[in-house]
Tab-separated table of C-alpha atoms in Angstrom:
chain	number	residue	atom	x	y	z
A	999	UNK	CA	6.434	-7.956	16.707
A	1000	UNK	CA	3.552	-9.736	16.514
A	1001	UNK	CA	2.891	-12.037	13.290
A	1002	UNK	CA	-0.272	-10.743	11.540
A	1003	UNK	CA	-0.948	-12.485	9.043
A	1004	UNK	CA	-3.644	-12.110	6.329
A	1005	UNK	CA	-5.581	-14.259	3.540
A	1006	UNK	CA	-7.755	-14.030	0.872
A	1007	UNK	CA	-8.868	-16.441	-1.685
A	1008	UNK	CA	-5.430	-16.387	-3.582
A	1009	UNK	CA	-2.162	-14.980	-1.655
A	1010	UNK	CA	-1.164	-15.169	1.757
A	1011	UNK	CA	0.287	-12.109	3.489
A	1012	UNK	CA	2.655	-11.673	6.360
A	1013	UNK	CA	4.390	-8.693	7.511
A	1014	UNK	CA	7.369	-7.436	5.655
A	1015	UNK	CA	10.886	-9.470	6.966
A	1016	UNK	CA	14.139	-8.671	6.043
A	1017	UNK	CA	14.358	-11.656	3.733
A	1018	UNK	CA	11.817	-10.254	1.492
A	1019	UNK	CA	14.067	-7.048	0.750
A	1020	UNK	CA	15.336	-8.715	-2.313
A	1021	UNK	CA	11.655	-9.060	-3.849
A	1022	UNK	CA	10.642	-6.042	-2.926
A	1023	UNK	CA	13.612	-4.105	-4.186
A	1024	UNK	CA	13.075	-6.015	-7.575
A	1025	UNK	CA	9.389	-5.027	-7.838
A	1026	UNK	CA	10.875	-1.230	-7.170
A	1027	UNK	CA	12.649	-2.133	-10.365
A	1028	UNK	CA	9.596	-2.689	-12.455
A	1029	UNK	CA	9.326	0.084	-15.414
A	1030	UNK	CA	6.439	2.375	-14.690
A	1031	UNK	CA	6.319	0.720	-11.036
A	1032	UNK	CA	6.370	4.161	-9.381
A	1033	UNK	CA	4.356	6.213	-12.237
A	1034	UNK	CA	1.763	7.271	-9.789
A	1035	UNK	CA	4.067	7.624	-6.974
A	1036	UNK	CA	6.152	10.493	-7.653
A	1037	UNK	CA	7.654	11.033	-3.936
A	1038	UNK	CA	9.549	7.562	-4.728
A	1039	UNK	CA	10.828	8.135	-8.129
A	1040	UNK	CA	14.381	8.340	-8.929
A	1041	UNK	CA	15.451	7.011	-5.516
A	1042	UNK	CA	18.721	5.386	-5.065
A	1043	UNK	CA	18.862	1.603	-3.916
A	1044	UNK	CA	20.626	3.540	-0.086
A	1045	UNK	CA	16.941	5.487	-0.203
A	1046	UNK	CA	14.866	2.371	-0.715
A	1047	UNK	CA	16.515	-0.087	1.556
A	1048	UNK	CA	15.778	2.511	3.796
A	1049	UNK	CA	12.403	2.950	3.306
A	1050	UNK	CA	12.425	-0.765	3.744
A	1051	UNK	CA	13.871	-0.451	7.207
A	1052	UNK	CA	11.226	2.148	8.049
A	1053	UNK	CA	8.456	-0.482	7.426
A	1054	UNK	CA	9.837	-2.835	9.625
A	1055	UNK	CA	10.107	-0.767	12.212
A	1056	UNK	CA	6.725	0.421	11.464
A	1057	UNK	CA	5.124	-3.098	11.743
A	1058	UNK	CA	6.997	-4.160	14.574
A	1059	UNK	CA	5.767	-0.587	16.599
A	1060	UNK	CA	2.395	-1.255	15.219
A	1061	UNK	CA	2.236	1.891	14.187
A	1062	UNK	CA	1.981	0.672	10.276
A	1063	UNK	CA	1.367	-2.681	8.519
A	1064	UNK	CA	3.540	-3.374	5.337
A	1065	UNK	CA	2.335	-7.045	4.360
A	1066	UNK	CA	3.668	-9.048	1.467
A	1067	UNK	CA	1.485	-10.937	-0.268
A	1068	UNK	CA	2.181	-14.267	-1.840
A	1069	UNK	CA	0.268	-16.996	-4.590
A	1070	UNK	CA	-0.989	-19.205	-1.950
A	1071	UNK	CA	-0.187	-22.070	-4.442
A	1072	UNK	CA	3.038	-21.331	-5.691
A	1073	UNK	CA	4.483	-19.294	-2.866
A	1074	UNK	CA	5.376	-16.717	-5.505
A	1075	UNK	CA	5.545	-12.923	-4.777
A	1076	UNK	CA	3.055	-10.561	-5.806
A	1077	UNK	CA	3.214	-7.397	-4.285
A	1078	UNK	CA	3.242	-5.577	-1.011
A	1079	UNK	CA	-0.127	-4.322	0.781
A	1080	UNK	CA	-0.189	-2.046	3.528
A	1081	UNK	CA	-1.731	1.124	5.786
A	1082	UNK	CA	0.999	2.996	6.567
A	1083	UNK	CA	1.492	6.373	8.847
A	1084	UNK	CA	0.825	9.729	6.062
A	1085	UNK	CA	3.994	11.656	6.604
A	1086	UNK	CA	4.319	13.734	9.742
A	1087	UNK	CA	0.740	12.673	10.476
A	1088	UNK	CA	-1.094	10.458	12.820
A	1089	UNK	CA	-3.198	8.824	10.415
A	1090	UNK	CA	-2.698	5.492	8.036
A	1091	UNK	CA	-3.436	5.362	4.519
A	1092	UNK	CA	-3.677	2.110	2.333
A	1093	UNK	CA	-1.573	1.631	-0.534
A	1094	UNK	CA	-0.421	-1.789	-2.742
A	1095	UNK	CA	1.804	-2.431	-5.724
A	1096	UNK	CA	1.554	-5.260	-7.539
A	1097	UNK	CA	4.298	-7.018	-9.629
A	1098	UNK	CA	3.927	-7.128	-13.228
A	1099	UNK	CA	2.466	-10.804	-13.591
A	1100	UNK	CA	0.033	-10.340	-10.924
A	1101	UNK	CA	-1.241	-7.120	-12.734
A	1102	UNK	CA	-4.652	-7.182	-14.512
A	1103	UNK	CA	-6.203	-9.960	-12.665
A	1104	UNK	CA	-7.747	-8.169	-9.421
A	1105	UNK	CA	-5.352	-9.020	-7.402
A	1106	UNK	CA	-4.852	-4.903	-6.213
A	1107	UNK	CA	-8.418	-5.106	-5.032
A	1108	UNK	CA	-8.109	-9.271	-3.212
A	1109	UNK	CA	-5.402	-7.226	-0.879
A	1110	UNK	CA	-6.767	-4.016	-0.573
A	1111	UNK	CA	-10.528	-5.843	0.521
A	1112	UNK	CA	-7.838	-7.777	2.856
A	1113	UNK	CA	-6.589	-4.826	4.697
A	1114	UNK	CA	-9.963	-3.016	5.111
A	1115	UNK	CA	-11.090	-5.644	6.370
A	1116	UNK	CA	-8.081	-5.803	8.954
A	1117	UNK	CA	-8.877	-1.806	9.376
A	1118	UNK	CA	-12.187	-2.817	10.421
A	1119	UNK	CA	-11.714	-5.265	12.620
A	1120	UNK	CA	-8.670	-4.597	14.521
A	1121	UNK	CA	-7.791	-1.260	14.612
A	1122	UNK	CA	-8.458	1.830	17.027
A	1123	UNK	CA	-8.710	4.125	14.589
A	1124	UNK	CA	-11.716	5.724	13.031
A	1125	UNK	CA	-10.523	6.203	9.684
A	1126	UNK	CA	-8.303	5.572	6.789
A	1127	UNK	CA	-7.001	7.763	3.624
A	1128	UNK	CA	-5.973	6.745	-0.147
A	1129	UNK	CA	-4.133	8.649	-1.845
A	1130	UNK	CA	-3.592	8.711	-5.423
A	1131	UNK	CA	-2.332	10.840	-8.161
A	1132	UNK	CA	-4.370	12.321	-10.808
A	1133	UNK	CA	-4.553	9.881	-13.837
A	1134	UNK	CA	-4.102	6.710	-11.721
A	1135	UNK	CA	-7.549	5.517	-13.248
A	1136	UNK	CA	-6.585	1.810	-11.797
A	1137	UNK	CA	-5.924	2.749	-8.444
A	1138	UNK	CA	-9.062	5.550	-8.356
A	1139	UNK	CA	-11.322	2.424	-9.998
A	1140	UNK	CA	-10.101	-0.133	-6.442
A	1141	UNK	CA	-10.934	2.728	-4.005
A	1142	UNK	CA	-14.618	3.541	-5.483
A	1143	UNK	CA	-15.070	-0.553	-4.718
A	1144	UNK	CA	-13.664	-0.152	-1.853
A	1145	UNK	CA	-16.129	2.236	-0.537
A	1146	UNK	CA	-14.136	5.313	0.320
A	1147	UNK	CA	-15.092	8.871	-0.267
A	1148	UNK	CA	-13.559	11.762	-1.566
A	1149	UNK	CA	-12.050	14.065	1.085
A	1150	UNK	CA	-9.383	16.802	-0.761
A	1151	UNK	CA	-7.622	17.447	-3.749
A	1152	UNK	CA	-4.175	19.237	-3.677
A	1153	UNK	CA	-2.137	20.527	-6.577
A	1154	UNK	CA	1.498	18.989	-5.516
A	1155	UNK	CA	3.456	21.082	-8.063
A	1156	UNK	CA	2.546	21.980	-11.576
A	1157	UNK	CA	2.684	18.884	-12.936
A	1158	UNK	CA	0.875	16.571	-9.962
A	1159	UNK	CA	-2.758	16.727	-8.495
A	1160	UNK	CA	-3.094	14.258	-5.645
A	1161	UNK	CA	-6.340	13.147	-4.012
A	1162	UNK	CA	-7.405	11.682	-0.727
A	1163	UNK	CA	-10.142	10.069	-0.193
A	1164	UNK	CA	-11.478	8.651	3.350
A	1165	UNK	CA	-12.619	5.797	4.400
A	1166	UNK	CA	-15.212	5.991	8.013
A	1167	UNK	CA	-15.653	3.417	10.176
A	1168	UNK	CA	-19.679	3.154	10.420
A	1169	UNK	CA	-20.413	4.372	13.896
């Protein structure tokens, strides 16, 4: 695998590594963490380690990027960053989650500019997809900055609308 590594003004982000399991598996533990993410609620710690493993074999196919960011100063962790394979699909959509402390100060949208950026500029792709859940007004707020469009709108089950919105590489 190839060490890609990303900055912005305040964390540093490298692809996910087995020795940041233990960070990431705490910020799984954060209440509300996954309020917006209903596919990974009530998982076990079995189901998330191996959703871990997933992303590293993800990022070292190339075939997703799952960075972790840390404070460039204090080397602390903040979140994770990545675009990721949709589900028995071909193409990547961005996603973050920050850790509590980290919450509230931009930091979702620092990362998030940081991987469209990387979209941009390095990959063969034409196009990228967020997805969020209805009532995620935080999440809905980053991907209006970030300049992507709305594309669908599914009902999930009765209790969860999801949208996807695109983001085009200008041609």
């Amino acid at each position: 695998m190839t060490e890609i590594n990303l900055f912005t003004n305040r964390a540093n982000l490298s692809l996910l590594k087995k020795s940041d399991f233990n960070d990431v598996l705490k910020l799984f533990s954060e209440k509300d963490i996954f309020k917006f993410i209903s596919p990974h609620r009530d998982k076990s710690k079995k189901d998330r380690l191996e959703f871990l493993e997933l992303k590293l074999k993800d990022n070292k196919s190339g075939r997703g990027y799952y960075w972790i960011a840390r404070d460039m100063n204090s080397n602390d962790f903040i979140g994770a960053i990545n675009l990721t394979p949709i589900p028995e699909s071909n193409d990547l959509q961005i996603g973050w989650m920050i850790a509590e402390a980290y919450r509230g100060k931009g930091m979702a949208t620092e990362l998030a500019m940081a991987a469209k950026k990387f979209f941009l500029e390095n990959l063969n792709v034409e196009h990228i997809f967020a997805v969020f859940e209805e009532g995620n007004i935080a999440s809905e707020k980053i991907i209006k900055k970030l300049n992507f469009k709305p594309f669908k709108t599914i009902r999930e089950d009765e209790n969860t609308i999801v949208h996807t919105w695109i983001l085009k590489k200008s041609v």
